[in-house]
Every structure is written in C-alpha cells, then in structure tokens.
Short mmCIF file of C-alpha atoms and ligand atoms in Angstrom, two decimals:
data_model
loop_
_atom_site.label_atom_id
_atom_site.label_comp_id
_atom_site.label_asym_id
_atom_site.label_seq_id
_atom_site.Cartn_x
_atom_site.Cartn_y
_atom_site.Cartn_z
CA MET A 1 8.24 14.13 26.55
CA THR A 2 4.64 13.35 25.61
CA GLN A 3 4.96 12.48 21.93
CA ARG A 4 3.00 9.58 20.59
CA ILE A 5 5.34 7.06 19.00
CA GLN A 6 4.29 5.12 15.90
CA PHE A 7 5.98 1.76 15.91
CA ASN A 8 6.32 -0.44 12.83
CA GLU A 9 6.98 -4.18 12.96
CA VAL A 10 9.34 -5.63 10.33
CA VAL A 11 9.94 -9.18 11.62
CA THR A 12 8.39 -11.09 8.71
CA ARG A 13 10.41 -9.02 6.19
CA ASP A 14 13.73 -7.76 7.63
CA GLY A 15 13.55 -10.23 10.53
CA PHE A 16 13.09 -13.34 8.43
CA GLN A 17 15.03 -12.44 5.25
CA ILE A 18 18.37 -13.51 6.77
CA GLU A 19 17.04 -16.75 8.32
CA PRO A 20 18.71 -19.69 6.58
CA GLN A 21 15.70 -22.01 6.88
CA PHE A 22 12.53 -21.27 4.95
CA ILE A 23 9.78 -20.36 7.41
CA ALA A 24 6.49 -21.96 6.46
CA THR A 25 3.93 -19.66 4.87
CA ASP A 26 1.35 -20.74 7.49
CA ALA A 27 3.68 -19.60 10.28
CA LYS A 28 4.29 -16.22 8.59
CA VAL A 29 0.55 -15.62 8.14
CA ALA A 30 -0.21 -16.65 11.74
CA LEU A 31 2.53 -14.35 13.04
CA VAL A 32 1.34 -11.33 11.05
CA ASP A 33 -2.22 -12.01 12.27
CA ALA A 34 -1.05 -12.17 15.89
CA LEU A 35 0.95 -8.93 15.46
CA SER A 36 -2.08 -7.23 13.88
CA ASP A 37 -3.86 -7.47 17.24
CA CYS A 38 -0.99 -5.87 19.18
CA GLY A 39 -1.52 -2.22 18.21
CA TYR A 40 1.22 -1.57 15.64
CA ALA A 41 0.90 1.41 13.30
CA LYS A 42 2.35 -0.52 10.40
CA ILE A 43 3.54 -4.04 9.62
CA GLU A 44 6.07 -4.68 6.86
CA VAL A 45 4.76 -8.04 5.79
CA THR A 46 7.16 -9.20 3.06
CA SER A 47 9.22 -8.10 0.08
CA PHE A 48 8.48 -8.28 -3.63
CA VAL A 49 12.06 -8.82 -4.69
CA SER A 50 13.78 -11.45 -6.79
CA PRO A 51 13.25 -14.88 -5.15
CA LYS A 52 16.84 -15.64 -6.15
CA ALA A 53 18.06 -12.66 -4.08
CA ILE A 54 15.83 -13.40 -1.05
CA PRO A 55 14.43 -16.95 -1.15
CA GLN A 56 12.65 -16.39 2.18
CA THR A 57 10.05 -14.05 0.63
CA ARG A 58 9.28 -16.17 -2.41
CA ASP A 59 5.80 -16.70 -0.89
CA ALA A 60 5.07 -12.94 -0.81
CA GLU A 61 1.83 -13.14 -2.82
CA GLU A 62 0.45 -15.97 -0.75
CA VAL A 63 1.28 -14.26 2.55
CA MET A 64 -0.31 -10.97 1.44
CA GLY A 65 -3.35 -12.86 0.16
CA ARG A 66 -3.93 -14.77 3.37
CA ILE A 67 -3.30 -12.27 6.19
CA ARG A 68 -6.24 -10.82 8.06
CA ARG A 69 -6.31 -7.03 7.53
CA VAL A 70 -7.09 -5.19 10.75
CA PRO A 71 -8.46 -1.67 10.21
CA GLY A 72 -6.00 0.97 11.41
CA VAL A 73 -2.94 -1.18 10.67
CA GLU A 74 -1.06 -0.45 7.45
CA TYR A 75 0.36 -3.47 5.63
CA THR A 76 3.46 -2.38 3.75
CA VAL A 77 5.92 -4.29 1.55
CA LEU A 78 9.49 -3.75 0.36
CA VAL A 79 9.88 -3.07 -3.35
CA PRO A 80 13.15 -2.65 -5.35
CA ASN A 81 11.83 -2.10 -8.90
CA LEU A 82 8.80 -1.78 -11.18
CA ARG A 83 8.23 -5.52 -11.27
CA GLY A 84 8.07 -5.53 -7.47
CA ALA A 85 5.67 -2.56 -7.50
CA GLU A 86 3.30 -4.34 -9.88
CA ARG A 87 3.29 -7.41 -7.65
CA ALA A 88 2.75 -5.25 -4.55
CA LEU A 89 -0.21 -3.37 -6.07
CA GLU A 90 -1.74 -6.63 -7.25
CA SER A 91 -1.45 -7.86 -3.63
CA ARG A 92 -3.26 -4.76 -2.31
CA ALA A 93 -0.38 -3.46 -0.21
CA ASP A 94 -1.34 -0.31 1.75
CA GLU A 95 2.06 1.23 1.09
CA LEU A 96 5.06 0.56 -1.13
CA ASN A 97 8.37 0.78 0.70
CA LEU A 98 10.91 1.43 -2.05
CA VAL A 99 14.53 0.75 -1.23
CA MET A 100 17.97 1.91 -2.26
CA SER A 101 21.28 2.56 -0.52
CA VAL A 102 23.07 5.83 0.06
CA SER A 103 26.37 4.01 -0.45
CA GLU A 104 27.14 2.97 -4.03
CA THR A 105 28.89 -0.26 -3.01
CA HIS A 106 25.98 -1.51 -0.88
CA ASN A 107 23.52 -0.61 -3.62
CA LEU A 108 25.54 -2.70 -6.07
CA ALA A 109 25.72 -5.60 -3.60
CA ASN A 110 22.06 -5.51 -2.58
CA LEU A 111 20.25 -4.42 -5.72
CA ARG A 112 22.85 -5.22 -8.37
CA MET A 113 22.68 -1.75 -9.91
CA PRO A 114 24.31 1.65 -9.45
CA ARG A 115 22.42 4.24 -7.40
CA ALA A 116 21.64 6.26 -10.53
CA LYS A 117 19.84 3.26 -12.00
CA SER A 118 17.94 2.71 -8.72
CA LEU A 119 16.83 6.34 -8.79
CA GLU A 120 15.59 5.86 -12.35
CA ALA A 121 13.78 2.63 -11.46
CA LEU A 122 12.19 4.06 -8.32
CA SER A 123 11.19 7.31 -10.09
CA GLU A 124 9.46 5.15 -12.67
CA VAL A 125 7.59 3.33 -9.88
CA ILE A 126 6.52 6.62 -8.29
CA ARG A 127 5.26 7.89 -11.65
CA ALA A 128 3.43 4.63 -12.39
CA VAL A 129 1.75 4.48 -8.95
CA ASP A 130 0.70 8.11 -9.47
CA GLY A 131 -0.53 8.73 -5.92
CA ARG A 132 -2.88 5.73 -5.80
CA THR A 133 -0.88 4.10 -2.99
CA PRO A 134 1.37 5.95 -0.53
CA ILE A 135 5.10 5.58 -1.14
CA ASN A 136 7.84 5.38 1.46
CA VAL A 137 11.51 5.24 0.52
CA SER A 138 14.03 3.41 2.69
CA LEU A 139 17.56 4.74 2.43
CA SER A 140 19.90 1.92 3.47
CA THR A 141 23.39 2.51 4.90
CA SER A 142 22.49 6.10 5.91
CA PHE A 143 24.83 6.05 8.90
CA GLY A 144 27.75 4.11 7.40
CA CYS A 145 28.51 1.39 4.90
CA PRO A 146 30.21 -1.85 5.95
CA MET A 147 32.34 -1.71 2.79
CA GLU A 148 32.88 2.04 2.16
CA GLY A 149 32.89 3.25 5.75
CA GLU A 150 31.65 6.73 6.53
CA VAL A 151 28.59 8.04 4.70
CA ALA A 152 28.43 11.84 4.60
CA PRO A 153 25.21 13.30 6.10
CA ALA A 154 25.05 15.64 3.08
CA GLN A 155 24.66 12.57 0.86
CA VAL A 156 21.75 11.30 2.94
CA LEU A 157 20.10 14.73 2.82
CA ASP A 158 20.61 14.89 -0.96
CA TRP A 159 18.97 11.50 -1.59
CA ALA A 160 16.19 12.32 0.87
CA GLN A 161 15.53 15.62 -0.93
CA ARG A 162 15.42 13.89 -4.33
CA PHE A 163 12.64 11.59 -3.15
CA ALA A 164 10.85 14.41 -1.33
CA ASP A 165 10.81 16.27 -4.67
CA LEU A 166 9.26 13.19 -6.29
CA GLY A 167 6.35 13.46 -3.84
CA VAL A 168 6.85 10.47 -1.52
CA ARG A 169 4.89 10.36 1.74
CA GLY A 170 7.74 9.18 3.92
CA LEU A 171 11.39 8.31 4.24
CA THR A 172 13.01 5.64 6.39
CA ILE A 173 16.56 6.36 7.38
CA CYS A 174 18.27 3.00 7.88
CA ASP A 175 21.32 2.03 9.86
CA THR A 176 21.68 -1.23 7.97
CA THR A 177 24.62 -2.66 9.92
CA GLY A 178 24.44 -0.86 13.29
CA MET A 179 27.18 1.69 12.66
CA ALA A 180 25.31 4.76 14.00
CA ASP A 181 26.12 6.33 17.35
CA PRO A 182 23.69 8.52 19.32
CA ALA A 183 25.51 11.81 18.64
CA GLN A 184 25.51 11.10 14.90
CA VAL A 185 21.81 10.16 15.08
CA ALA A 186 20.94 13.41 16.84
CA ARG A 187 22.78 15.48 14.21
CA LEU A 188 21.25 13.72 11.20
CA CYS A 189 17.72 13.70 12.66
CA GLU A 190 17.91 17.43 13.38
CA ALA A 191 19.15 18.15 9.86
CA LEU A 192 16.42 15.96 8.31
CA ARG A 193 13.69 17.57 10.40
CA GLN A 194 14.87 21.05 9.44
CA LYS A 195 14.58 20.23 5.75
CA LEU A 196 11.88 17.57 5.54
CA ASP A 197 9.64 17.73 8.57
CA HIS A 198 6.57 17.67 6.31
CA LEU A 199 7.36 14.02 5.47
CA GLN A 200 6.81 10.97 7.66
CA LEU A 201 10.35 10.37 8.90
CA THR A 202 11.05 6.89 10.28
CA LEU A 203 14.28 5.64 11.85
CA HIS A 204 15.35 2.05 11.30
CA PHE A 205 18.17 0.84 13.54
CA HIS A 206 20.05 -2.42 13.81
CA ASN A 207 21.60 -3.39 17.13
CA THR A 208 24.74 -4.89 15.59
CA ARG A 209 27.02 -3.07 18.04
CA GLY A 210 24.67 -2.67 20.98
CA MET A 211 23.84 0.98 20.24
CA GLY A 212 20.29 0.39 18.98
CA LEU A 213 18.23 1.64 21.93
CA ALA A 214 20.64 4.51 22.65
CA ASN A 215 20.06 5.55 19.04
CA VAL A 216 16.27 5.36 19.49
CA LEU A 217 16.56 7.64 22.51
CA ALA A 218 18.74 10.12 20.59
CA ALA A 219 16.20 10.16 17.75
CA VAL A 220 13.24 10.65 20.14
CA GLN A 221 15.07 13.56 21.75
CA ALA A 222 15.59 15.02 18.28
CA GLY A 223 11.81 14.90 17.73
CA ILE A 224 11.47 11.68 15.69
CA THR A 225 8.24 9.78 16.42
CA ARG A 226 8.39 6.83 13.99
CA PHE A 227 10.51 3.71 14.39
CA ASP A 228 10.92 0.26 12.89
CA GLY A 229 11.79 -2.75 14.98
CA SER A 230 11.77 -6.51 14.68
CA LEU A 231 10.19 -8.93 17.10
CA GLY A 232 12.89 -10.73 19.08
CA GLY A 233 15.60 -8.55 17.53
CA LEU A 234 15.83 -10.77 14.44
CA GLY A 235 16.95 -9.42 11.10
CA GLY A 236 19.62 -8.14 8.79
CA CYS A 237 20.43 -7.67 5.14
CA PRO A 238 22.10 -10.74 3.60
CA TYR A 239 23.98 -8.43 1.20
CA ALA A 240 25.58 -6.32 3.95
CA PRO A 241 28.63 -8.11 5.37
CA GLY A 242 28.38 -8.43 9.16
CA ALA A 243 24.70 -7.48 9.34
CA SER A 244 22.71 -8.63 12.34
CA GLY A 245 19.38 -8.04 14.04
CA ASN A 246 17.13 -5.00 14.06
CA ILE A 247 16.42 -3.31 17.36
CA CYS A 248 14.11 -5.65 19.23
CA SER A 249 10.55 -4.28 19.04
CA GLU A 250 9.40 -5.42 22.46
CA ASP A 251 12.59 -4.14 24.14
CA ALA A 252 12.29 -0.75 22.40
CA LEU A 253 8.56 -0.50 23.20
CA HIS A 254 9.23 -1.43 26.81
CA MET A 255 11.82 1.36 27.06
CA LEU A 256 9.55 3.93 25.41
CA GLU A 257 6.63 3.02 27.68
CA ALA A 258 8.83 3.10 30.78
CA MET A 259 9.78 6.64 29.75
CA GLY A 260 6.08 7.57 29.64
CA LEU A 261 5.72 7.71 25.87
CA GLU A 262 2.55 6.39 24.28
CA THR A 263 2.99 3.73 21.61
CA GLY A 264 -0.49 2.23 21.26
CA VAL A 265 1.08 -1.25 21.48
CA ASP A 266 -0.30 -3.80 23.96
CA LEU A 267 3.05 -4.88 25.40
CA PRO A 268 1.89 -7.88 27.51
CA ARG A 269 0.14 -9.27 24.44
CA LEU A 270 3.20 -8.62 22.27
CA LEU A 271 5.44 -10.39 24.80
CA GLN A 272 3.28 -13.49 24.48
CA VAL A 273 3.76 -13.40 20.71
CA ALA A 274 7.52 -12.81 21.17
CA ARG A 275 7.83 -15.84 23.46
CA ALA A 276 6.60 -18.09 20.66
CA LEU A 277 9.20 -16.76 18.18
CA PRO A 278 12.13 -19.12 19.04
CA ASP A 279 9.92 -22.07 18.11
CA ILE A 280 9.01 -20.48 14.78
CA VAL A 281 12.63 -19.81 13.73
CA GLY A 282 14.15 -22.82 15.50
CA HIS A 283 16.71 -20.95 17.61
CA ALA A 284 17.05 -18.50 20.51
CA VAL A 285 16.52 -14.80 19.72
CA PRO A 286 18.35 -11.74 21.13
CA GLY A 287 15.35 -9.92 22.71
CA GLN A 288 15.65 -9.39 26.47
CA VAL A 289 12.30 -8.25 27.85
CA ALA A 290 10.50 -11.42 26.67
CA LYS A 291 12.96 -13.35 28.88
CA ALA A 292 13.14 -10.99 31.87
CA GLY A 293 9.53 -9.71 31.88
CA ARG A 294 8.65 -6.00 32.12
CA SER A 295 10.36 -3.95 34.83
CA CYS A 296 6.89 -3.38 36.36
CA ASP A 297 6.14 -7.14 36.56
CA LEU A 298 7.22 -7.79 40.14
CA HIS A 299 8.45 -11.08 41.54
CA PRO A 300 6.84 -12.53 44.71
CA VAL A 301 8.61 -11.63 47.93
CA PRO A 302 10.62 -14.70 49.10
CA ALA A 303 9.18 -16.43 52.21
CA ALA A 304 12.40 -15.80 54.15
CA VAL A 305 12.02 -12.05 53.56
CA THR A 306 8.35 -12.07 54.66
CA GLU A 307 9.38 -13.88 57.84
CA LEU A 308 12.14 -11.37 58.48
CA GLN A 309 9.69 -8.50 57.92
CA GLN A 310 7.29 -10.05 60.48
CA GLN A 311 10.09 -10.50 63.04
CA LEU A 312 11.14 -6.86 62.56
CA GLN A 313 7.54 -5.71 63.05
CA ARG A 314 7.22 -7.67 66.31
CA ALA A 315 10.51 -6.35 67.67
N1 COA B 401 10.14 -9.80 -8.19
C1 COA B 401 10.35 -11.06 -8.66
N2 COA B 401 11.31 -11.37 -9.52
C2 COA B 401 12.10 -10.36 -9.96
C3 COA B 401 11.93 -9.04 -9.52
C4 COA B 401 10.90 -8.78 -8.59
N3 COA B 401 10.70 -7.56 -8.10
N4 COA B 401 12.84 -8.27 -10.13
C5 COA B 401 13.56 -9.09 -10.93
N5 COA B 401 13.11 -10.34 -10.81
C6 COA B 401 13.61 -11.56 -11.48
C7 COA B 401 13.72 -11.42 -12.97
O1 COA B 401 12.51 -11.78 -13.56
C8 COA B 401 14.82 -12.40 -13.29
O2 COA B 401 14.33 -13.70 -13.23
P1 COA B 401 14.93 -14.88 -14.19
O3 COA B 401 16.39 -14.99 -13.84
O4 COA B 401 14.13 -16.07 -13.80
O5 COA B 401 14.70 -14.38 -15.58
C9 COA B 401 15.77 -12.25 -12.11
O6 COA B 401 14.94 -11.77 -11.02
C10 COA B 401 16.86 -11.27 -12.38
O7 COA B 401 16.30 -10.05 -12.84
P2 COA B 401 17.16 -8.75 -13.12
O8 COA B 401 16.24 -7.66 -13.56
O9 COA B 401 18.32 -9.09 -14.03
O10 COA B 401 17.62 -8.40 -11.69
P3 COA B 401 19.03 -8.51 -11.01
O11 COA B 401 19.56 -9.89 -11.02
O12 COA B 401 19.90 -7.44 -11.56
O13 COA B 401 18.61 -8.16 -9.50
C11 COA B 401 17.02 -7.08 -8.05
C12 COA B 401 18.02 -6.93 -9.17
C13 COA B 401 16.74 -5.70 -7.50
C14 COA B 401 15.75 -7.69 -8.60
C15 COA B 401 17.59 -8.02 -6.97
O14 COA B 401 18.91 -7.66 -6.69
C16 COA B 401 16.77 -8.01 -5.70
O15 COA B 401 15.64 -8.47 -5.68
N6 COA B 401 17.33 -7.48 -4.59
C17 COA B 401 16.63 -7.35 -3.33
C18 COA B 401 17.57 -7.60 -2.20
C19 COA B 401 16.89 -7.44 -0.87
O16 COA B 401 15.69 -7.58 -0.72
N7 COA B 401 17.71 -7.16 0.15
C20 COA B 401 17.28 -7.02 1.49
C21 COA B 401 16.43 -5.85 1.74
S1 COA B 401 17.31 -4.35 1.97
ZN1 ZN B 402 17.08 -3.41 8.24
#
C-alpha cells in the first residue's frame, strides 16, 4: 500500500461540541493555530449551527476571524441550513460541510426536521453558493442509528447519489455512534467507490465500541484515502444517545505511518499538541499514543541489562 492519506482534524468542532464546559475562545484559536502547523489536509474549525443546539460553538465567528490561515490547509465548517451557510461564507470558510442523517429519527433529533426538509434546505444552500465555495456533505448515522438500528447500505448510496447529482465536491460517510464493523465498512466503501469515485470520499468513524482503527484499516484496504479524526479521541454528537469520541487522530496517524502510508502529518509535533489537550478540556482523554509514545520511540536499556550484556560478552 503506497496511497497518500489525507487526514482531517475535527477536534474543535466534533471534539468539543459534546464538552459540558465552554472552552475559551482563546484556547480554541490557539489549538487550531497549533494544529495548522502539523500538516493536516483540512481542519474543521467550528459549526455555524443554532447556539441553543450547540452552545460550545456560539463563538464560531470569532474563532474563524482570529485563526491564522496556513496555505495548503483547508478550514472547513459544519453547516445545517441556509442561515449557517451565510454565516460560514461571511467568515471566509474554505469549504462548507453540510450535514444531515441517513436515519430519519437521528435527523429529527439532531436537526429538528425530517430528512426531506434537510434535503430541501441543503439543496437551497448548494444553489445559493453556486460553486463559489466547495461543498462537502456529511451523512450521519451511515452505518447504523442508535435509535432505529440498522441503516440499509442502499439508503446511504441513495442519499450520496442525490448530493452527487447536486454537484458537491465530497461526501463524508459518518459512523456517528461507532456501530460500524470492518466487514460492513469494506462493503459500503466498495459500493461507494464503484458509484462515486469521482467525488472526494471521506470516512468519519467514532470509537464508541473500540472498532475505530479496525474500520480505518478496512476502509484503507477498500481504497479510501480520506479520514476524519479528533485529537485525543474527543467528540460525539449530543443528539445521538450513547455517542462518544471520534477515532483519535494521533493514534490513527501513528498506525497509518507504521504501516508505511504517507499522511503529511508531523506526528512528533502533533503529539506535543495532544499532550496539552487534557489541560484545555479539564479531564483525561482517550488517546493512547500521546501517553505511550510512538512504537519507534525506544526506551533506554536498563543498567542491569547492560551489565548482563557485558558479562555475557566477557564469558
Ligand atoms: N446559526 C445560528 N442560529 C440559527 C441557525 C444557524 N445556522 N439556524 C437557526 N438558528 C436560530 C434561529 O434564529 C432561532 O433563534 P431564536 O430562537 O433566537 O429565534 C433558533 O435557532 C431556532 O431556529 P429554527 O429555524 O426554528 O431551528 P430549529 O430549532 O428547528 O433547529 C437547527 C434547527 C438545524 C438550526 C438546529 O437543530 C441545529 O443547529 N442543529 C445542529 C446540531 C448539531 O450541530 N449537531 C452536532 C453535529 S452533527
Ligand atoms: Zn462525528
């Protein structure tokens, strides 16, 4: 495998949206700026949603206005409706990440409207933007809904095709509450690539049941080269019962690099940023590599072992 992987960071949007304490705007801006120097393809900075629905991103304009834009990094934002799109364009977002769910119940819970109404609203956004800014559409609950259960792959393909027909640049296929398994991921990724390989296809996994990195591997093997992850493994949708963290970016990047895949991310630098995250959110985070170090970072040989080696040499 020699594909180049494009990795997107979502910590200040998906990662922070479920945090109960408001994270200071200064801290969000500083974190995005630190991540901008780590080699990500894209950073999802914030969401232009109702501040009543997601109080954490009520400072979206200020964050977008204050971050340092590094050439080569795309700064994207989550948008649920026309109002959000107007705010996003005003804030000079590089991409609009529109969102709706494949499951009707989750769409009602998260966006307070039926899917048909979301399609109407998002179509209106796509028409209004008229190609001036690239559009990505995130399809939540693509691998299962915590309230409805199974989501048929045909449904995901249908919704994906609808947005492809509307001319979007990319689609993000989201496992909102970590229900996907690797075999299911392989099947859906193959089907999506057969139909829609001309689009930028991104996979967005949550590690709710410990299958996150196995799912990344299954997707890579099915030819997917774009992934979302959250620093420290933070994240989750407050309107999806039982939701928990995204796949941890630094753990996923460490795995991909160990496998010989190129990601463009400076992992040692990213690990330094990750180690500061518990102080920003005020609690421990699930990520593992920031605690253990990379598998190639060796520990010093204990003195007793060196002594033993010398004795063996003399003998
Ligand atoms: N940005 C800011 N405010 C917005 C907004 C937007 N994009 N869209 C709506 N609002 C405001 C309205 O002005 C209104 O404010 P008011 O009560 O002060 O008059 C309020 O939100 C309700 O608006 P309404 O159009 O009736 O929306 P709703 O209550 O039916 O909610 C959404 C619909 C989509 C706006 C809301 O459910 C939402 O923002 N969901 C996002 C959830 C999310 O981000 N989940 C995690 C990511 S997957
Ligand atoms: Zn998510």
